[in-house]
Tab-separated table of N, CA and C in Angstrom:
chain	number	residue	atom	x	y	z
W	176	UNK	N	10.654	-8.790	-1.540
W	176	UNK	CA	11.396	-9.114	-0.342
W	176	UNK	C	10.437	-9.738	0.657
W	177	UNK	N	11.035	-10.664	1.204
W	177	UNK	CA	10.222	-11.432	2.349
W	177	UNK	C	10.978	-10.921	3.486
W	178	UNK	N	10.236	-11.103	5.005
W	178	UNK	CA	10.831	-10.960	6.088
W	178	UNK	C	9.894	-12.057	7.137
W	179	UNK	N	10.514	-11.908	8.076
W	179	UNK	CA	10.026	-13.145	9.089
W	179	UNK	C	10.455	-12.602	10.147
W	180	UNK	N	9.246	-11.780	10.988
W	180	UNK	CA	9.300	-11.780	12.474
W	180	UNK	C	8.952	-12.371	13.193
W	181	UNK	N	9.752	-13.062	14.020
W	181	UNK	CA	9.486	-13.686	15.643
W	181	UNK	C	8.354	-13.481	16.494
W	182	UNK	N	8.613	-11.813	16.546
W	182	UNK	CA	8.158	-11.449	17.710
W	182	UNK	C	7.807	-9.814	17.450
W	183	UNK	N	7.188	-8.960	18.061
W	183	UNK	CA	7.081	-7.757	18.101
W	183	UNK	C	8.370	-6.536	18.115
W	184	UNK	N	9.335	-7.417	18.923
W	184	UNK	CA	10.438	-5.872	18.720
W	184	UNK	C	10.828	-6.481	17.059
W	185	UNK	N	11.058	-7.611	16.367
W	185	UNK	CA	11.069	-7.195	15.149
W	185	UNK	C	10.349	-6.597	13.991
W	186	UNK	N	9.191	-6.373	14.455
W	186	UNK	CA	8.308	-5.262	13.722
W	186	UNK	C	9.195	-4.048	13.612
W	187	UNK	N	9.817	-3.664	14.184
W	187	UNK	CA	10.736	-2.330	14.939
W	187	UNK	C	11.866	-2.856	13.215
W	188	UNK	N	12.424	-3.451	13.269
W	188	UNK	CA	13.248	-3.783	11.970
W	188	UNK	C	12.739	-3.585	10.462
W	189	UNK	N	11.352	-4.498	10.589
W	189	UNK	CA	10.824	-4.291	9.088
W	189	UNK	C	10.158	-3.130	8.885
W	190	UNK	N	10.059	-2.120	9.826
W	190	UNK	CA	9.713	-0.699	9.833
W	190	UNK	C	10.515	0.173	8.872
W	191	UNK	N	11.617	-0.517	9.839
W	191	UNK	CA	13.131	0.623	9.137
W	191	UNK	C	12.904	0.265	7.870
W	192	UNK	N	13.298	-0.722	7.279
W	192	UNK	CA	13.278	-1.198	6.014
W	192	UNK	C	11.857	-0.519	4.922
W	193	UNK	N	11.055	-0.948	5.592
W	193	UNK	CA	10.213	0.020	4.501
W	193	UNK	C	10.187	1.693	4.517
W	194	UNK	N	10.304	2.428	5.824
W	194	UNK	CA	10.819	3.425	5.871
W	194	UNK	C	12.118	4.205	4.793
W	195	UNK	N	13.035	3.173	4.592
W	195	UNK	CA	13.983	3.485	4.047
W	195	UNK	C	13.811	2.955	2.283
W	196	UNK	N	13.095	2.082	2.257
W	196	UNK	CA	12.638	2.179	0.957
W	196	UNK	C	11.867	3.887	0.352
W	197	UNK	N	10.627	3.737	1.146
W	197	UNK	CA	9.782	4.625	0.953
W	197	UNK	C	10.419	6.228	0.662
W	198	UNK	N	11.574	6.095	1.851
W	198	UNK	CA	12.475	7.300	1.456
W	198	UNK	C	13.842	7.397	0.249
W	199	UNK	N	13.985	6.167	-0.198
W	199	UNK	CA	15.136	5.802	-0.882
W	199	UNK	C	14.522	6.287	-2.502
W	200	UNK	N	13.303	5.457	-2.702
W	200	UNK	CA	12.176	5.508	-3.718
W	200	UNK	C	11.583	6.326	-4.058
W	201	UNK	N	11.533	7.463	-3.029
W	201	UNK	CA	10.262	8.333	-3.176
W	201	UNK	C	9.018	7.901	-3.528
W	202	UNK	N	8.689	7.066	-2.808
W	202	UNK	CA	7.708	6.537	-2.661
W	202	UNK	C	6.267	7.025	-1.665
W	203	UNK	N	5.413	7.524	-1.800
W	203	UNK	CA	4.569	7.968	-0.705
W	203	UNK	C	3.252	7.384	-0.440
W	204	UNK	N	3.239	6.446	-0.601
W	204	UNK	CA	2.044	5.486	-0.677
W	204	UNK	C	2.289	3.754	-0.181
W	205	UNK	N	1.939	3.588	1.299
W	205	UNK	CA	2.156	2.102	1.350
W	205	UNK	C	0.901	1.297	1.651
W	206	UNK	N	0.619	0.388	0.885
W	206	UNK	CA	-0.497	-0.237	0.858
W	206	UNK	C	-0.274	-1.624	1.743
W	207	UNK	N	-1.262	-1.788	3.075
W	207	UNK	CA	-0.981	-2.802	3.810
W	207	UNK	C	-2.611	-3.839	3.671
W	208	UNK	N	-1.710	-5.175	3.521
W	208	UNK	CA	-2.804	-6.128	3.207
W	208	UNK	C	-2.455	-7.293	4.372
W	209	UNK	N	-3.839	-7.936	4.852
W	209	UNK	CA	-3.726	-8.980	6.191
W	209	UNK	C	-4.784	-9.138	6.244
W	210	UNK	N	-4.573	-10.246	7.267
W	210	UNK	CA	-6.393	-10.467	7.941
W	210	UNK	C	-6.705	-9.784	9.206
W	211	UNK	N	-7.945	-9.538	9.897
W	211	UNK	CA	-7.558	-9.099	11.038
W	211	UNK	C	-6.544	-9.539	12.119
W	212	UNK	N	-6.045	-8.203	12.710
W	212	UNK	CA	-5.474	-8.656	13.863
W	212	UNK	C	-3.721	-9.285	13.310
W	213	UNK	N	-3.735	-9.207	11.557
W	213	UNK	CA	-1.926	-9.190	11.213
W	213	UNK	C	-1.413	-8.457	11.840
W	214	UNK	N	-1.544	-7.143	11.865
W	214	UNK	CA	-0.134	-6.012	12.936
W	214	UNK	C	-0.461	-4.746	11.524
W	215	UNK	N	-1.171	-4.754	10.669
W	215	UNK	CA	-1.372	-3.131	9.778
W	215	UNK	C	-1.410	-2.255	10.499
W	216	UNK	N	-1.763	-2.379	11.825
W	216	UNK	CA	-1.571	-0.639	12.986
W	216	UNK	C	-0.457	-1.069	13.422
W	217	UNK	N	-0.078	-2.127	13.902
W	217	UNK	CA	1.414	-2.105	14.243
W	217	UNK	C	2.507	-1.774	13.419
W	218	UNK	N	2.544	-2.174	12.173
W	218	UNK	CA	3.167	-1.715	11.664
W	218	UNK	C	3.504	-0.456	11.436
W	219	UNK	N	2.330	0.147	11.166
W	219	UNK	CA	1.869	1.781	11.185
W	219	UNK	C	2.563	2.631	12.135
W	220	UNK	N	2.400	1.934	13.314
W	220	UNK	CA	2.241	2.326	14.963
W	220	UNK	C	3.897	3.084	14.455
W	221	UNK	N	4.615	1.865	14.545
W	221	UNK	CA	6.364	1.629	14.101
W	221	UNK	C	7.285	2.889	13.423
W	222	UNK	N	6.273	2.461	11.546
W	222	UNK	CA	6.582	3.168	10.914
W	222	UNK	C	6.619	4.944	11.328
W	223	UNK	N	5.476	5.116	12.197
W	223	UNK	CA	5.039	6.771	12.918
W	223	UNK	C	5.862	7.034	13.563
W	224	UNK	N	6.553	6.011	14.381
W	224	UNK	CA	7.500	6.404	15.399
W	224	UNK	C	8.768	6.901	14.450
W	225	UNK	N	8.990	6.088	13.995
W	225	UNK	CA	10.671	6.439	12.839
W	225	UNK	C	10.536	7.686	12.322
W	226	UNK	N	9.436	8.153	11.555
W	226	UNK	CA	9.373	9.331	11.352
W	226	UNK	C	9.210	10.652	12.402
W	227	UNK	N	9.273	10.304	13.752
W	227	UNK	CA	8.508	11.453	14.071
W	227	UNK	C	7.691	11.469	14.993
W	228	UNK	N	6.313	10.479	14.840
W	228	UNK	CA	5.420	11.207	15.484
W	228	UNK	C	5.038	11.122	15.974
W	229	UNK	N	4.725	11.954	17.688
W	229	UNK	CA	4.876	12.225	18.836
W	229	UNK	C	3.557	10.858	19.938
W	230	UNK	N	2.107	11.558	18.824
W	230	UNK	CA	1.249	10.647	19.627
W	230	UNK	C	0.963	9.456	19.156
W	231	UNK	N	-0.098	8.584	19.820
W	231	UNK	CA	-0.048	7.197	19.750
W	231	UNK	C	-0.933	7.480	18.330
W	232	UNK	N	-0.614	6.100	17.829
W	232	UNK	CA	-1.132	6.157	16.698
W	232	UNK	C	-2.111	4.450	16.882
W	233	UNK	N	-3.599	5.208	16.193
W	233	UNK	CA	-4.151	3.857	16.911
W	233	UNK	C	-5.409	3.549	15.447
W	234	UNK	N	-5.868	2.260	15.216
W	234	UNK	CA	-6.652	1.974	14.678
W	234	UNK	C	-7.502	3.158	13.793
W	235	UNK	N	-7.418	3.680	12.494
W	235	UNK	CA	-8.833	4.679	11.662
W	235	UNK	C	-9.866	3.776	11.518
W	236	UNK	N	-10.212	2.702	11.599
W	236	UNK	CA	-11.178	1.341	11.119
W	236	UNK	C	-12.868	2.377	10.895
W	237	UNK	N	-13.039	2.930	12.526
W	237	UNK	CA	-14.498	3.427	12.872
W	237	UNK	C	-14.681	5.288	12.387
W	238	UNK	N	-13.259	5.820	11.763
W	238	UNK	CA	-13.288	6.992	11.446
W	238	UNK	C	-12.766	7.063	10.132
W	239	UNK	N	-12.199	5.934	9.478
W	239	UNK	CA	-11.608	5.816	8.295
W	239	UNK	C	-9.913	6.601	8.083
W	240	UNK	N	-9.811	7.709	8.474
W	240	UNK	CA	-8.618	8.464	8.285
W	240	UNK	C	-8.699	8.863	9.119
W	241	UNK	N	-7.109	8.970	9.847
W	241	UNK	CA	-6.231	9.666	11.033
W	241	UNK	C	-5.348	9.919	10.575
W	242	UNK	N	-4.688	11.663	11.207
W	242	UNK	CA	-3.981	12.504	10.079
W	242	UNK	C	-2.591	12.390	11.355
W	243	UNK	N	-1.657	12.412	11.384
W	243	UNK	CA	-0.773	12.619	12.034
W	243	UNK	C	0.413	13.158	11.196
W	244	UNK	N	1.274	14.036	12.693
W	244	UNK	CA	2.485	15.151	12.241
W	244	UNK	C	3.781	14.040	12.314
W	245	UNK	N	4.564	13.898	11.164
W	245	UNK	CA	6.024	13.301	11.262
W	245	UNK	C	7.511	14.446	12.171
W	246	UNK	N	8.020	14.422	12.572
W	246	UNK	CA	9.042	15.301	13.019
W	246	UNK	C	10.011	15.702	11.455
W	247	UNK	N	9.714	14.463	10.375
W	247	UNK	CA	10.723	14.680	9.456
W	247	UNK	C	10.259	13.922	8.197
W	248	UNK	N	10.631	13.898	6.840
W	248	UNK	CA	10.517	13.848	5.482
W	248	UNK	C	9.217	13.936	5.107
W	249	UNK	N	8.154	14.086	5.870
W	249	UNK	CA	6.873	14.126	5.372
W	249	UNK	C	6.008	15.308	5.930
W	250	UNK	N	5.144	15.870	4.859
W	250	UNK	CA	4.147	17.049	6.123
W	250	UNK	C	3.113	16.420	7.442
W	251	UNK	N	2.361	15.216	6.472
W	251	UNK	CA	1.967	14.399	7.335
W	251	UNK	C	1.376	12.991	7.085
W	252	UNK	N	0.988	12.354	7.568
W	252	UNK	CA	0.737	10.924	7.418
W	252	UNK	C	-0.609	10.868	7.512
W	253	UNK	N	-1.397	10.053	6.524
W	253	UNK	CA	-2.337	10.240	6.506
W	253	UNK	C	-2.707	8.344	6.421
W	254	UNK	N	-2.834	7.826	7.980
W	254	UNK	CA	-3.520	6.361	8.118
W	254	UNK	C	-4.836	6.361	7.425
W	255	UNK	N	-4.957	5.482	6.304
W	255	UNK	CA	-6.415	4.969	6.413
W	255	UNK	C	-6.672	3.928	5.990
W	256	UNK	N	-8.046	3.403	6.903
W	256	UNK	CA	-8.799	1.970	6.843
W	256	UNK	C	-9.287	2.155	5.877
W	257	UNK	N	-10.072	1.223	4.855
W	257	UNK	CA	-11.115	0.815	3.883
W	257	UNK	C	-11.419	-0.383	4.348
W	258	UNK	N	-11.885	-0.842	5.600
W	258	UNK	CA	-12.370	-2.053	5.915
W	258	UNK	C	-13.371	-1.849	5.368
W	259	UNK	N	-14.540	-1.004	5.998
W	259	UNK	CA	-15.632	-0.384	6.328
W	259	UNK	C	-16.177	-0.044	4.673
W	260	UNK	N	-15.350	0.230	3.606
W	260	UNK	CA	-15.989	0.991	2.455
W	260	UNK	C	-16.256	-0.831	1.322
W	261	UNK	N	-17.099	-0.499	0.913
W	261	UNK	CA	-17.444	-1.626	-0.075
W	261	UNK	C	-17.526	-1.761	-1.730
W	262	UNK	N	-17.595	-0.215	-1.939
W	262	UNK	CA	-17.641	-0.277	-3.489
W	262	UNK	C	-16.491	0.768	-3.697
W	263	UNK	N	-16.191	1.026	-5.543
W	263	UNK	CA	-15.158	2.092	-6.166
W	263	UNK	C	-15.805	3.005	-5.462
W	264	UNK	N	-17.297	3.459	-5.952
W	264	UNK	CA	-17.840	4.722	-5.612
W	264	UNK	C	-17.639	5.398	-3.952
W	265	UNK	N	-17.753	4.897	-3.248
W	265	UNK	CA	-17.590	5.260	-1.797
W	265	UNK	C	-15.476	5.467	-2.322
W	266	UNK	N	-14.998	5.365	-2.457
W	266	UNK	CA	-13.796	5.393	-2.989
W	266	UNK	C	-13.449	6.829	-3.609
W	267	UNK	N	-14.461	7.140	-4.838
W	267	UNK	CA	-14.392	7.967	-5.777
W	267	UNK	C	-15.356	9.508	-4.239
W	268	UNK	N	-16.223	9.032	-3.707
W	268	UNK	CA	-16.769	10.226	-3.056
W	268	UNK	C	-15.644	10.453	-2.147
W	269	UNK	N	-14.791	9.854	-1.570
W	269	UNK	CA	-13.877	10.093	-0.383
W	269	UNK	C	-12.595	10.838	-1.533
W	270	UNK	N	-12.421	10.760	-2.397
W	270	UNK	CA	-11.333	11.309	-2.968
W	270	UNK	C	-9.966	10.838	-3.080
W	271	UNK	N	-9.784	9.982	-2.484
W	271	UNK	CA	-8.858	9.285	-2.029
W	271	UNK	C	-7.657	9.118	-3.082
W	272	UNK	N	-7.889	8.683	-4.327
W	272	UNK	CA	-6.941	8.659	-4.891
W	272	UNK	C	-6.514	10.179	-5.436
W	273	UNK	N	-7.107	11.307	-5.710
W	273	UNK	CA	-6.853	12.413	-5.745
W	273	UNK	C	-5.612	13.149	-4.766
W	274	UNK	N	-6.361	12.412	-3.561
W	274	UNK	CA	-5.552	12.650	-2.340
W	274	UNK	C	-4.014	11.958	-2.234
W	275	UNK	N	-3.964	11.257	-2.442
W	275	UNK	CA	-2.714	10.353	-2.871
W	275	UNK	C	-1.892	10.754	-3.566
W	276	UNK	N	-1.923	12.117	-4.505
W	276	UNK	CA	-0.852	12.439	-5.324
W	276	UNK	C	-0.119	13.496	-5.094
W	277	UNK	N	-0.797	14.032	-3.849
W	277	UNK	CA	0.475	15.198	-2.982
W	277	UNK	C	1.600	13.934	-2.416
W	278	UNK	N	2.623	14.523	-3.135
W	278	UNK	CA	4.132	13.534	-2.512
W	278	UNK	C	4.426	14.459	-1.441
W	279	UNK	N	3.849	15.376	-0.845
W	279	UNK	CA	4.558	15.849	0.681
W	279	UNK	C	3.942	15.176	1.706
W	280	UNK	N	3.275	14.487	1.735
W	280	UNK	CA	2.402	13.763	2.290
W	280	UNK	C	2.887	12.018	2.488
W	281	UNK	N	2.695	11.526	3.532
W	281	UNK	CA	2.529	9.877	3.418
W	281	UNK	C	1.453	9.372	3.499
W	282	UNK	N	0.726	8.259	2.708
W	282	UNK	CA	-0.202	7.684	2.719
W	282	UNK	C	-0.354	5.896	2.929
W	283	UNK	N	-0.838	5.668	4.179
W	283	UNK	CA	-0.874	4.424	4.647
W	283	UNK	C	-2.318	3.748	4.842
W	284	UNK	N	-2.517	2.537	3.714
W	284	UNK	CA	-3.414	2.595	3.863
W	284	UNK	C	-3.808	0.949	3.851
W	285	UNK	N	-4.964	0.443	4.816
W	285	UNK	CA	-5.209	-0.652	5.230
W	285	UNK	C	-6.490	-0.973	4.173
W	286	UNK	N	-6.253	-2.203	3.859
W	286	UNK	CA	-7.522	-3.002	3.368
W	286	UNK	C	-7.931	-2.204	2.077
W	287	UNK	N	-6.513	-2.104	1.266
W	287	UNK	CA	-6.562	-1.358	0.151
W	287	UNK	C	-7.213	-1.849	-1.543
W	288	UNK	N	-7.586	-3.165	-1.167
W	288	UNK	CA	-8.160	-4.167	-2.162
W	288	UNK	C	-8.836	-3.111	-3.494
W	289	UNK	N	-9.711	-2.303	-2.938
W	289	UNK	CA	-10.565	-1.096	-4.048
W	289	UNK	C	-9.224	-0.413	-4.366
W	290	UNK	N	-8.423	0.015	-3.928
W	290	UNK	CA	-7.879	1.087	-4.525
W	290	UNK	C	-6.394	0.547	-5.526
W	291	UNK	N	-6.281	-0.963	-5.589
W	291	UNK	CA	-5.444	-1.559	-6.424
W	291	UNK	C	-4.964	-1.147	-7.473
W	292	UNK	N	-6.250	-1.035	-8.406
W	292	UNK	CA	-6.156	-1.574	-9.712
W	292	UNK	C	-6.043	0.492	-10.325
W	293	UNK	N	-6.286	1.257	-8.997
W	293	UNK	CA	-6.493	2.717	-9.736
W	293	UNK	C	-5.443	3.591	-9.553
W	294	UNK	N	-4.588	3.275	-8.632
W	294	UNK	CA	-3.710	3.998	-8.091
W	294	UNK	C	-2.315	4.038	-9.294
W	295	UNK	N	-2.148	5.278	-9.817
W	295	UNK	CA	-1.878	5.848	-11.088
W	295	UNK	C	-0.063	6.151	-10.532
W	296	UNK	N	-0.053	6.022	-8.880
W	296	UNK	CA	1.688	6.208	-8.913
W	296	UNK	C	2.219	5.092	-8.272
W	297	UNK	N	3.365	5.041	-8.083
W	297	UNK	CA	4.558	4.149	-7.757
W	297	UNK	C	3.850	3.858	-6.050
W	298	UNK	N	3.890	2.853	-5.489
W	298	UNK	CA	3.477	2.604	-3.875
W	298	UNK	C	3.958	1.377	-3.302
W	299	UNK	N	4.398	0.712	-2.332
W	299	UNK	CA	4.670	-0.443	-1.582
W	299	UNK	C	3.777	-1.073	-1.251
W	300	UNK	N	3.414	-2.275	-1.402
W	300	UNK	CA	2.218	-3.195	-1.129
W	300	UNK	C	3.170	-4.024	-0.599
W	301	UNK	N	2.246	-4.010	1.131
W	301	UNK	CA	3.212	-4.580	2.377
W	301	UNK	C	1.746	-5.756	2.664
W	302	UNK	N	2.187	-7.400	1.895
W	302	UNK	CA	1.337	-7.833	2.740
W	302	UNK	C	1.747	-9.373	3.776
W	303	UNK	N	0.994	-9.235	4.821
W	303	UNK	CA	1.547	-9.209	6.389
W	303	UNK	C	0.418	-10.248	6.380
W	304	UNK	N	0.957	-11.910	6.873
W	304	UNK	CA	0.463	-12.985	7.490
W	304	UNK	C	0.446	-13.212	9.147
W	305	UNK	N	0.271	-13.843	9.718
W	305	UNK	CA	0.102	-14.244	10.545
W	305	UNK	C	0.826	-15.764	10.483
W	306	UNK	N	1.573	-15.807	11.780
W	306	UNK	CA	1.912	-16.966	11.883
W	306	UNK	C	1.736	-17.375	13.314
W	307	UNK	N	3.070	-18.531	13.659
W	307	UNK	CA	2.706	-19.207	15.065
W	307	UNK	C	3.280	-18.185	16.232
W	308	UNK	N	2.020	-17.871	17.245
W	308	UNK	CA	2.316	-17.328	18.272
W	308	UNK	C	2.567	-15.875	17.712
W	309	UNK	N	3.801	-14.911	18.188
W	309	UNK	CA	3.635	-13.342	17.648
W	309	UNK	C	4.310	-13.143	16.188
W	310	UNK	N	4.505	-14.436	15.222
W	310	UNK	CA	5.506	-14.172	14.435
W	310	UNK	C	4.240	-13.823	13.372
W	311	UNK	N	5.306	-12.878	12.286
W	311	UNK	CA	4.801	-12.614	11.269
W	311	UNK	C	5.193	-12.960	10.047
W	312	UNK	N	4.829	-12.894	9.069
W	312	UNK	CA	5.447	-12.914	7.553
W	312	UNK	C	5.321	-11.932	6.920
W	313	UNK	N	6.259	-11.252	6.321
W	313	UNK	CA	5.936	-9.658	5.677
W	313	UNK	C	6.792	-9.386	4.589
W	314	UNK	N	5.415	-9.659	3.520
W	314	UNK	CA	6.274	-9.629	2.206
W	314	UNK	C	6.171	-8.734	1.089
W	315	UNK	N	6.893	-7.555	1.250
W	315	UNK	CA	7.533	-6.090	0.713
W	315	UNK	C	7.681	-6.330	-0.804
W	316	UNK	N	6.927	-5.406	-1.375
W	316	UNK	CA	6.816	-5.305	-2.970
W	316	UNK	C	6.712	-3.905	-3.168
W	317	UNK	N	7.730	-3.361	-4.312
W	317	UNK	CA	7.348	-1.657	-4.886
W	317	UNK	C	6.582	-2.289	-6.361
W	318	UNK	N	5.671	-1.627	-6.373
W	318	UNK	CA	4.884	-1.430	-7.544
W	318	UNK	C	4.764	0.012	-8.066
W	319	UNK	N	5.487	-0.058	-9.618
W	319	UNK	CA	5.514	0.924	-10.839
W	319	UNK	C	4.685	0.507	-11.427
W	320	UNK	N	4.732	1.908	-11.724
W	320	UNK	CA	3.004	2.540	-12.537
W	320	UNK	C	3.118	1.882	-13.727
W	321	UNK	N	4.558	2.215	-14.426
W	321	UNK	CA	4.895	2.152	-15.385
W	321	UNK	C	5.118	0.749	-15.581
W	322	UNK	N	5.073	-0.513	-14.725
W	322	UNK	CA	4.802	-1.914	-14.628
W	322	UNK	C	3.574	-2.132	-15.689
W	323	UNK	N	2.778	-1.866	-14.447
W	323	UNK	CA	1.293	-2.072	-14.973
W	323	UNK	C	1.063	-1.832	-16.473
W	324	UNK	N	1.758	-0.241	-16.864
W	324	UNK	CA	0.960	0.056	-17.931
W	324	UNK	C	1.496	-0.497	-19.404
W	325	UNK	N	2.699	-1.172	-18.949
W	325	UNK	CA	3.627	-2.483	-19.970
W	325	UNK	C	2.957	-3.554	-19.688
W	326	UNK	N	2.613	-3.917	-18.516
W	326	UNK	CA	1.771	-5.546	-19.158
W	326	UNK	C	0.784	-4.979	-19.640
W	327	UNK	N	-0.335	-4.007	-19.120
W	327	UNK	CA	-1.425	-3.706	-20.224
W	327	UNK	C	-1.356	-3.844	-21.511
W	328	UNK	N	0.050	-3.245	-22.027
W	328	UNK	CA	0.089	-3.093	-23.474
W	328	UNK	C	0.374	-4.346	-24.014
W	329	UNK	N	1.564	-4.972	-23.722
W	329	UNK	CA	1.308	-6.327	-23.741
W	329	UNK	C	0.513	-7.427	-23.921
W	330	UNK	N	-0.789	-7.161	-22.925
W	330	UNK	CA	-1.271	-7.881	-23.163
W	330	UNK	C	-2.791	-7.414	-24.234
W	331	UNK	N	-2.788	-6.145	-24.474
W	331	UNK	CA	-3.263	-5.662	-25.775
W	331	UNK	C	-3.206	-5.861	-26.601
W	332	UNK	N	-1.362	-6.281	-26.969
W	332	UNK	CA	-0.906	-6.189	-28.396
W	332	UNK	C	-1.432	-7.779	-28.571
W	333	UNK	N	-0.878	-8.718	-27.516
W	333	UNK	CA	-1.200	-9.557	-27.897
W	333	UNK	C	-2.647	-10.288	-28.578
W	334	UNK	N	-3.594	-9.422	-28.014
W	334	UNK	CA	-5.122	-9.609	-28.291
W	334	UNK	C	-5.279	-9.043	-29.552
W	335	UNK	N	-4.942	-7.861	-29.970
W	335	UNK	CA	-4.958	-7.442	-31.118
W	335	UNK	C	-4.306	-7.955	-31.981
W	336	UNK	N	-2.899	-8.246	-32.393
W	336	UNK	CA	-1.839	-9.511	-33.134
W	336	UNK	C	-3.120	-10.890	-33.176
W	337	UNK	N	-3.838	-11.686	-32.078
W	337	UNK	CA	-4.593	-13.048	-32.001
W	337	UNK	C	-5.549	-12.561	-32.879
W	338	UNK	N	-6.198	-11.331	-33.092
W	338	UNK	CA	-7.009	-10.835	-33.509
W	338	UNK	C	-7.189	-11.116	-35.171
W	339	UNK	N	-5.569	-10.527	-35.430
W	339	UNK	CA	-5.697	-10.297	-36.554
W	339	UNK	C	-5.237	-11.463	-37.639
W	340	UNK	N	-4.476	-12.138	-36.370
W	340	UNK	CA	-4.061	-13.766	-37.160
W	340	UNK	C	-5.471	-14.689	-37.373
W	341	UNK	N	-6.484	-14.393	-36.588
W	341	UNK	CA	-7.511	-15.105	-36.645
W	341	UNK	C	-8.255	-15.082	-37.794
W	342	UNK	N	-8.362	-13.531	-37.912
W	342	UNK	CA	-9.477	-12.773	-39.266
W	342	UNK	C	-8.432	-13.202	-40.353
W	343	UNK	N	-7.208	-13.106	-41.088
W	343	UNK	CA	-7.068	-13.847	-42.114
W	343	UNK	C	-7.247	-15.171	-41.703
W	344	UNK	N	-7.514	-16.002	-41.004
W	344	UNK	CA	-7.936	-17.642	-41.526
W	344	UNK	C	-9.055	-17.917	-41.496
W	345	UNK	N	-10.393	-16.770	-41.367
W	345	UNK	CA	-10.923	-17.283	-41.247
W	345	UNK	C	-11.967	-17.036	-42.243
W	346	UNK	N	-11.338	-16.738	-43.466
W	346	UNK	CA	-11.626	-16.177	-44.739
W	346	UNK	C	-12.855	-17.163	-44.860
């Protein structure tokens, strides 16, 4: 799904919408991708409010994770940056994907590039352009696990099948 905001109160719209995915899906994991300064805390900001929660919700960039209380479907929200982190390993010491598999929990997380290719459940990858003046582009994807692990095979079988057509000709 694509969306196209104008302006800032429509951030307030594509909130709902992933909100209501996230809750429709059972989904607890949204992965936000941009350059600086797209709206990933705004969005955030949004999404916190719909659920719930009370205080401002502002930038993790210089602390990495900020934990906040929802009023409703979640225990709590757990914002975090990976601007700041550079390899898997800083990844693997923070725990992060471990952390990710309590579903009472929401997990929002910016500049998720490392944690792509590992993340073992179902999550929304929200990624957010920049356009002219306050408008945005925001284009909403659910990604299954169970996606991934069909093209893998796929593209296994196929290597193995090339494999084996090769070795008889090449008697």
């Amino acid at each position: 799904m694509e969306f196209l905001a104008k302006n800032t109160n429509q951030n307030k719209k594509i909130a709902k919408s992933i909100v209501d995915i996230v809750i429709n899906e059972n989904i607890n994991i949204i992965l936000l991708k941009g350059t600086l300064g797209a709206g990933k805390t705004t969005i955030t900001r949004e999404i916190g409010k719909l659920l719930g929660v009370k205080t401002n919700i502002s930038s993790p960039t210089f602390v990495i994770e900020k934990i906040y209380i929802p009023k409703k479907y979640f225990s709590t929200i757990h914002h975090i940056d990976l601007y700041r982190l550079h390899s898997k390993k800083e990844i693997e010491e923070m725990e992060i994907l471990e952390e990710v598999k309590d579903k009472e929990n929401l997990y929002i997380v910016e500049w998720p590039d490392l944690l792509l290719k590992k993340i073992e459940q179902n999550y929304l990858l929200v990624d957010i352009k920049k356009g002219k003046g306050n408008g945005r582009t925001f284009k909403i994807r659910k990604k299954r696990r169970w996606e991934q692990d069909v093209r893998r095979l796929i593209q296994l079988n196929i290597i193995f099948i090339s494999s084996i057509i090769s070795s008889k000709f090449t008697l």
